Short mmCIF file of C-alpha atoms in Angstrom, two decimals:
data_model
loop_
_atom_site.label_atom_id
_atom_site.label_comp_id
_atom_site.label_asym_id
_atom_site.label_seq_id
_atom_site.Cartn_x
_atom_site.Cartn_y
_atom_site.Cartn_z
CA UNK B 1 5.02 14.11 19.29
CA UNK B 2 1.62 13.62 17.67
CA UNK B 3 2.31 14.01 14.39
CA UNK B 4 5.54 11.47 14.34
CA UNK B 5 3.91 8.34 15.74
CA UNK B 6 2.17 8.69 12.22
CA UNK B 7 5.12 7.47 10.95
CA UNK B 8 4.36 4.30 12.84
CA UNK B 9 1.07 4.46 11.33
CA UNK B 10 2.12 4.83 7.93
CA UNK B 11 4.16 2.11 8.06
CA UNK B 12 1.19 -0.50 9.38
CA UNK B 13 -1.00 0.66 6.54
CA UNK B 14 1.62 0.37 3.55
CA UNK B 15 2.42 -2.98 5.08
CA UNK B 16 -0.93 -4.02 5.29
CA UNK B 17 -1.49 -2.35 1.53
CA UNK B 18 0.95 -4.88 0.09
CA UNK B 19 -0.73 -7.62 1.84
CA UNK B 20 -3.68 -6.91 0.43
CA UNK B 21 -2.33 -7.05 -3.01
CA UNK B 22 -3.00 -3.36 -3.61
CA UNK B 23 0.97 -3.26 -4.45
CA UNK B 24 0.82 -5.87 -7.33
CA UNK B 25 0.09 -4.06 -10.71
CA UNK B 26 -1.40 -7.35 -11.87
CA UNK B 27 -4.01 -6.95 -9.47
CA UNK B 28 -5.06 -3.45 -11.13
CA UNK B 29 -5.15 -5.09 -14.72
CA UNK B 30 -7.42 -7.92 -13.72
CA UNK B 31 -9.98 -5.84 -11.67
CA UNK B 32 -10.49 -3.41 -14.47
CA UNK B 33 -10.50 -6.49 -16.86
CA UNK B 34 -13.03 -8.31 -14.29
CA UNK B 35 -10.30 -11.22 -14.34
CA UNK B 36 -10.03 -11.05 -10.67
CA UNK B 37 -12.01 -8.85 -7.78
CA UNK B 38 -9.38 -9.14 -5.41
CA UNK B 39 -9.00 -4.96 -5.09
CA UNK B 40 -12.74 -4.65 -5.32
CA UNK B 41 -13.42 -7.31 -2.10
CA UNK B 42 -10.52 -5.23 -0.22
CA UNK B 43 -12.98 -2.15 -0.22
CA UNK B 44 -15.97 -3.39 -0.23
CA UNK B 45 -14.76 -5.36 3.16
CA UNK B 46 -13.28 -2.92 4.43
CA UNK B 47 -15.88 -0.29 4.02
CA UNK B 48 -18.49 -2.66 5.62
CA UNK B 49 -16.17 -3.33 8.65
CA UNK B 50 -15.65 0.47 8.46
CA UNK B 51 -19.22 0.88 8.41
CA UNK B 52 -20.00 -0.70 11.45
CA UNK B 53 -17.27 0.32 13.54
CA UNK B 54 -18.21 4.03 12.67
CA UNK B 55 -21.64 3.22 13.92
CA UNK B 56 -20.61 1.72 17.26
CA UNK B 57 -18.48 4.67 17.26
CA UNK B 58 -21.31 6.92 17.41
CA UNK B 59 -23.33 5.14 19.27
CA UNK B 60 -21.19 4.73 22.54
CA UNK B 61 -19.67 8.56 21.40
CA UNK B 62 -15.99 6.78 21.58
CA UNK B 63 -13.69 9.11 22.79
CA UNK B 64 -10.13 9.30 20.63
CA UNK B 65 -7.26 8.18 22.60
CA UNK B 66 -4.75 11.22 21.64
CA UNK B 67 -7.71 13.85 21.72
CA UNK B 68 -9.61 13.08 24.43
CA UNK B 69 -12.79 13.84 22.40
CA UNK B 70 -15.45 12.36 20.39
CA UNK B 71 -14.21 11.64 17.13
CA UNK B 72 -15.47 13.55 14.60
CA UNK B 73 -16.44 11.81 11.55
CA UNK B 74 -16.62 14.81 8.83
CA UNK B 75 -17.55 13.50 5.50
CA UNK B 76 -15.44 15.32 2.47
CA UNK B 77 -18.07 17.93 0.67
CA UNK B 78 -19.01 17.83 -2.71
CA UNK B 79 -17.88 19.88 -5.65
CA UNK B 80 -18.27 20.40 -9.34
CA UNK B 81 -15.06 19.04 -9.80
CA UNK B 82 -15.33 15.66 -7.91
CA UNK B 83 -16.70 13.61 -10.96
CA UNK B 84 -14.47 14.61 -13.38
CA UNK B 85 -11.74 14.72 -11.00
CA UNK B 86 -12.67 11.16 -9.84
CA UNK B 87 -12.80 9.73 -13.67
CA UNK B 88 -9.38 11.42 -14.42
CA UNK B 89 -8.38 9.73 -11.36
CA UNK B 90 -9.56 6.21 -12.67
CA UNK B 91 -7.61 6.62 -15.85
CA UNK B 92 -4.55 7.29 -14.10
CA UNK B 93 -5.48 4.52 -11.53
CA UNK B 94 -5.75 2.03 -14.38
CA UNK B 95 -2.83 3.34 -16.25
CA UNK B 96 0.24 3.34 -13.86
CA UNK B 97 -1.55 0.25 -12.13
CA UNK B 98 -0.91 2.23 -8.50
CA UNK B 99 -2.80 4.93 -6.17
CA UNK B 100 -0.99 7.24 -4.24
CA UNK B 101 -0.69 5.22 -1.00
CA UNK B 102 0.16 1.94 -2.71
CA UNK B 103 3.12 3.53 -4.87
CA UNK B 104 4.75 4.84 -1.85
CA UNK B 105 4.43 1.05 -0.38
CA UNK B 106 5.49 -0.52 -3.50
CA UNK B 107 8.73 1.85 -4.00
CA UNK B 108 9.79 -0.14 -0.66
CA UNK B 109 9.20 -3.27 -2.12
CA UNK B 110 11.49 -2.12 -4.90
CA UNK B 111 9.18 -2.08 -7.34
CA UNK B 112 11.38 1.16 -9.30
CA UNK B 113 8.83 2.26 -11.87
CA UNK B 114 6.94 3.90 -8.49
CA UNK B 115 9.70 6.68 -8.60
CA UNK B 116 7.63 7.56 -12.27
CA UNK B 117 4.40 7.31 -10.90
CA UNK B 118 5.49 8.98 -7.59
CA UNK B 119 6.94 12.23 -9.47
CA UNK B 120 3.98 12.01 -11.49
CA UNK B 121 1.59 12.62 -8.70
CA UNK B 122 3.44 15.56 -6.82
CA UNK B 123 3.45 17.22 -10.63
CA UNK B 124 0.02 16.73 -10.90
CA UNK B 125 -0.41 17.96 -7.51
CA UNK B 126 1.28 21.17 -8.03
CA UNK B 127 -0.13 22.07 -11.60
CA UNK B 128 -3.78 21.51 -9.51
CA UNK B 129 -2.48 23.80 -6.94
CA UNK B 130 -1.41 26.48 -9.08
CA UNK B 131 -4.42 26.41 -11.18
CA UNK B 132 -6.54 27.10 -8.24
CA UNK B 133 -4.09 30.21 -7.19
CA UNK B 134 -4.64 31.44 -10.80
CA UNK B 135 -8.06 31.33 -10.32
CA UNK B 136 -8.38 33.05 -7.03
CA UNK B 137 -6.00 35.84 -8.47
CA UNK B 138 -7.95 36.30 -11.23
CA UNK B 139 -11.39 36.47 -9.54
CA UNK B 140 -9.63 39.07 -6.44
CA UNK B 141 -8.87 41.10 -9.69
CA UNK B 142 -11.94 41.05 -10.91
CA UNK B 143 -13.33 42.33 -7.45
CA UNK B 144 -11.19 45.02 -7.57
CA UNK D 1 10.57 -8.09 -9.35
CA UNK D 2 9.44 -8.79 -5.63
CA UNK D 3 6.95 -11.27 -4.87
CA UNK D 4 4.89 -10.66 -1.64
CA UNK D 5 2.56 -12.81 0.35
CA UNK D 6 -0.95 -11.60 -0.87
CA UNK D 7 -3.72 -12.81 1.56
CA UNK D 8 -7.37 -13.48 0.72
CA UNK D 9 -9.30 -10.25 -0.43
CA UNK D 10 -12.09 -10.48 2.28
CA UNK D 11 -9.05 -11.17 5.10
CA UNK D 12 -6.74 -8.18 3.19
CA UNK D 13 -10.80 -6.03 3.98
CA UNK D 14 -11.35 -7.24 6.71
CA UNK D 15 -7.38 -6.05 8.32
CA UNK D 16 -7.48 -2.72 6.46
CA UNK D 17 -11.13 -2.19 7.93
CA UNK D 18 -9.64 -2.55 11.61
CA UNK D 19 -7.02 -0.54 10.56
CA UNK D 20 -9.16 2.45 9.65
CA UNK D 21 -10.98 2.40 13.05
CA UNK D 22 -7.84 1.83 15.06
CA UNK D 23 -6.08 5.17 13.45
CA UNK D 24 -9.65 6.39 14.59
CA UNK D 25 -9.57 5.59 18.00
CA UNK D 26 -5.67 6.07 19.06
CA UNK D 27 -5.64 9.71 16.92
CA UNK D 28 -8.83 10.79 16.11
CA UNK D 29 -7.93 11.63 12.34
CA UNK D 30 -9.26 10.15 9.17
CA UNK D 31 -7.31 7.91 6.83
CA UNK D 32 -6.30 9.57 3.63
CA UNK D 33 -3.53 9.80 1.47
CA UNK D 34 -3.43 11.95 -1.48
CA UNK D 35 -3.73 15.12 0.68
CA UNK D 36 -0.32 14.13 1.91
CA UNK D 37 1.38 15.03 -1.58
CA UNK D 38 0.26 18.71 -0.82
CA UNK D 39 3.09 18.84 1.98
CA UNK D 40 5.22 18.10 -0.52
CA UNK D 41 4.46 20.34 -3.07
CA UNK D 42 4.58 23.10 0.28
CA UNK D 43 8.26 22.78 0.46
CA UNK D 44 9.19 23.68 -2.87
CA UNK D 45 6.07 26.31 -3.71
CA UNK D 46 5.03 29.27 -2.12
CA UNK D 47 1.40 28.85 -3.85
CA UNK D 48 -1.14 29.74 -1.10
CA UNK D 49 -3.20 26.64 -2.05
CA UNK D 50 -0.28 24.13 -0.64
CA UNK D 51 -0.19 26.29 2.50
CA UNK D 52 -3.59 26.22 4.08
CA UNK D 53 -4.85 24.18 6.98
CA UNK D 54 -2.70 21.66 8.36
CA UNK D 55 -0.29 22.37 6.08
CA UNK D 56 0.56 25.87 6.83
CA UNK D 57 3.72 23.75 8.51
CA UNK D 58 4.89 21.15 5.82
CA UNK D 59 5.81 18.83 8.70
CA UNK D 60 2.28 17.89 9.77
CA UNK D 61 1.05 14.04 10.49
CA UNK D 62 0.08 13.57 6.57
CA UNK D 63 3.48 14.16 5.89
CA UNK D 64 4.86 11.81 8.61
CA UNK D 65 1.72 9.06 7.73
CA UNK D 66 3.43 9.13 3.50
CA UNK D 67 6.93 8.31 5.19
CA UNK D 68 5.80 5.49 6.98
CA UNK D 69 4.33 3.81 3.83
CA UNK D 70 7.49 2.76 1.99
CA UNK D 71 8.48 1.27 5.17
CA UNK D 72 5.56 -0.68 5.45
CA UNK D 73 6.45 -1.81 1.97
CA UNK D 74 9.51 -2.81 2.90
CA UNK D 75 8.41 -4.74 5.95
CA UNK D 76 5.80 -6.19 3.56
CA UNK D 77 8.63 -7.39 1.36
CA UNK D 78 11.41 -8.56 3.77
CA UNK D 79 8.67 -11.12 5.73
CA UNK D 80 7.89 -12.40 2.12
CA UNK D 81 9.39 -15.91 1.57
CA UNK D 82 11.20 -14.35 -2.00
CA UNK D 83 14.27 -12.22 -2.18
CA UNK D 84 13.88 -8.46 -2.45
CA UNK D 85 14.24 -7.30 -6.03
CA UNK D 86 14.90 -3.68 -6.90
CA UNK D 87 13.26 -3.72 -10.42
CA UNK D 88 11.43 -1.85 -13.08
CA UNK D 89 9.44 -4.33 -13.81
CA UNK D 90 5.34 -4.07 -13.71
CA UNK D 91 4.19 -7.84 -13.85
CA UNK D 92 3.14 -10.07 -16.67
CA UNK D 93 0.17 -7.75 -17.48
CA UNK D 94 1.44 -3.99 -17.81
CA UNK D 95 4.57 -5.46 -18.85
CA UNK D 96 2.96 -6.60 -22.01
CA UNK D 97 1.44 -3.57 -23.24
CA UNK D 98 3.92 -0.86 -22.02
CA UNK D 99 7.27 0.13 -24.15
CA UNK D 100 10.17 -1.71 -23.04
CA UNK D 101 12.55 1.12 -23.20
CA UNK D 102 12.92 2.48 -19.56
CA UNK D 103 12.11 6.34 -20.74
CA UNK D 104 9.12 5.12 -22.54
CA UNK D 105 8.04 3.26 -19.74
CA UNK D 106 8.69 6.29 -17.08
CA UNK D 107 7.40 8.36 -19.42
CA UNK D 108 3.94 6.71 -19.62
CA UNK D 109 3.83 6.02 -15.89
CA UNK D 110 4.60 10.15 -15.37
CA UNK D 111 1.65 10.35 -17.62
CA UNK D 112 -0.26 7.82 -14.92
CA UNK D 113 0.81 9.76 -11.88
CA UNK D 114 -0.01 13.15 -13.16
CA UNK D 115 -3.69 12.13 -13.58
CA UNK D 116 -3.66 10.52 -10.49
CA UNK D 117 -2.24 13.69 -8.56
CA UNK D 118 -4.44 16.28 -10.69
CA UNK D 119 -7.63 13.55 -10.25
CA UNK D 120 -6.93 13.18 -6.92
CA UNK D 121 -7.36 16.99 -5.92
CA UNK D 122 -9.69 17.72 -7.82
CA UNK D 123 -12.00 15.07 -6.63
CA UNK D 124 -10.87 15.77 -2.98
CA UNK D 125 -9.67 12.36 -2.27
CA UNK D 126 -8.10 9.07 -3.49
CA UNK D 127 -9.45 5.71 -2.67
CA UNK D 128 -8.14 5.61 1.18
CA UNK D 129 -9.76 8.69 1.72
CA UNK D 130 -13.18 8.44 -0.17
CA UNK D 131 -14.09 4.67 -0.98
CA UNK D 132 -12.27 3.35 2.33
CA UNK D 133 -13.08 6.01 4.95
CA UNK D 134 -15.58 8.22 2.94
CA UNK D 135 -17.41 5.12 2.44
CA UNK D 136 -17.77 3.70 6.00
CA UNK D 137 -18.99 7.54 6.71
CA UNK D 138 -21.83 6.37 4.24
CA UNK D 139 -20.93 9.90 2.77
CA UNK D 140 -22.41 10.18 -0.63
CA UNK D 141 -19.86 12.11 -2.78
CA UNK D 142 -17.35 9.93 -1.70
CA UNK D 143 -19.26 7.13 -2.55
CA UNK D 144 -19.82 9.73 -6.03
CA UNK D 145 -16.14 9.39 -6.38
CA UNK D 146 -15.69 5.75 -5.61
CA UNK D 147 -18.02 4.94 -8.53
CA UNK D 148 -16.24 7.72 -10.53
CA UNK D 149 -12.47 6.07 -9.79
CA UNK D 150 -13.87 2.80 -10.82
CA UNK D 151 -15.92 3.82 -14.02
CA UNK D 152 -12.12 5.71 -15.02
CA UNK D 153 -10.39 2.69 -14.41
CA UNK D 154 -12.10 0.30 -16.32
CA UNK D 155 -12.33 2.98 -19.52
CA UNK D 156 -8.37 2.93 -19.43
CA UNK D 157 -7.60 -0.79 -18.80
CA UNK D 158 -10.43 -1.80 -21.24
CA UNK D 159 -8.59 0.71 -24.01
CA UNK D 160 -5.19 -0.32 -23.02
CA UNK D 161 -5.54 -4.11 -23.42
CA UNK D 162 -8.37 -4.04 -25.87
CA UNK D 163 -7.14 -1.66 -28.47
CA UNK D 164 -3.43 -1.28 -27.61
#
């Protein structure tokens, strides 16, 4: 049951994604240009309101509706890959003008070229995967 | 192409900031998207990497969550005063300095998603997940990666409409 409301969820957050502008390629273009901040004041905002709210979180040890428990704020860890990862990310970021939650959202605004972008991603997504299985075969050989 | 009602950027924040910390408090989970591509990839690979976790069972809530978000597009576009357009086009600015031809186009956008799905993973996160939630968590590779996604971004817009 869980798991399905995030449907619901999903479909708050790309609405409120193409409100924000994060669904208009211009937008993309002009940030990177410095033409227009728009994308940059969403998360910077959002972050800050983020920022407190995980604070008061913590301090009054809010309890998650669904869970029943503290929520658990774990931070993603760092790795060797995460700067490199993060500038190939940019390019691609700049390049198809779209991120992987906005492209979903803008495919439903019928912006078409998202299909591109959208089969772009899983590819990418799968060639990561199955260079990290290589890897891990490789180094279980080399244990053996 | 469809035109949507865009609000102010500190308004747009300010939303998507109460957003975060209502998925927060009703589920307990933290916003991120990119993540939800690896269900995906789970149904049509048996690679142990798309398996692990929460997505030993390709219908998990990230999968669920990545539905929802064309709907919210759609919502997003219906409510907007315009008609809805189905169209290839990018707006004025990509418009200008992509091909014209359809392939071309895809083609170049393929190019843009595969970075952003290979990027993505290997930085552990896309912005929802490291600059908007990673962020708030004051957490400092995702703040790392933030930085990163923007220093990539401005290298390939600066090349593409400065040199192209």
């Amino acid at each position: 049951m869980k798991k399905y409301s995030f449907l619901l969820f999903g479909t708050l957050f790309g609405f409120l994604l193409s409100r924000a502008g994060a669904t208009t390629y211009d937008f993309y273009a002009k940030l990177f240009l410095f033409e227009d901040l728009q994308l940059l004041w969403i998360i910077a905002t959002a972050a800050t309101v983020g920022a407190i709210g995980v604070w008061l979180f913590k301090k009054f040890k809010v309890k998650s509706m669904m869970d029943q428990a503290p929520v658990a704020f774990i931070g993603k860890p760092n790795k060797p890959d995460l700067i490199p990862g993060s500038l190939i990310f940019g390019m691609g970021w700049g390049l198809a003008g779209a991120c992987p939650g906005t492209v979903l959202a803008m495919l439903g605004e019928g912006k078409m070229g998202a299909l591109f972008t959208i089969a772009g991603i899983i590819v990418g997504t799968f060639l990561y995967g199955v260079r990290v299985s290589v890897r891990q075969r490789k180094a279980a050989q080399g244990n053996a | 192409m469809t035109e949507v009602i865009v609000w102010e950027g500190w308004v747009g924040g300010l939303v998507i900031g109460a957003y975060l910390l209502f998925q927060w408090l009703v589920t307990g989970k933290t916003l991120g998207v990119s993540s939800g591509y690896n269900s995906v990839c789970s149904m049509v690979s048996k690679t142990d990497y798309f398996h692990k976790g929460i997505f030993g069972e390709a219908n998990n809530w990230k999968l669920w969550f990545i539905l929802g978000l064309p709907l919210g597009g759609f919502l997003s576009a219906v409510t907007s005063p315009g008609d809805v357009v189905m169209s290839f086009s990018l707006g004025e600015m990509y418009d200008s300095v992509f091909p014209e031809s359809l392939w071309a186009k895809g083609g170049v956008l393929l190019l843009g998603g595969i970075m952003i799905g290979y990027g993505s993973r290997m930085a552990g996160g896309c912005p929802s997940g490291h600059s908007i939630a990673g962020m708030s968590m004051l957490n400092p590779p995702s703040i790392l990666a933030s930085v990163g996604f923007f220093v990539g971004g401005i290298i390939m817009v600066q090349v593409l409409f400065g040199i192209l």
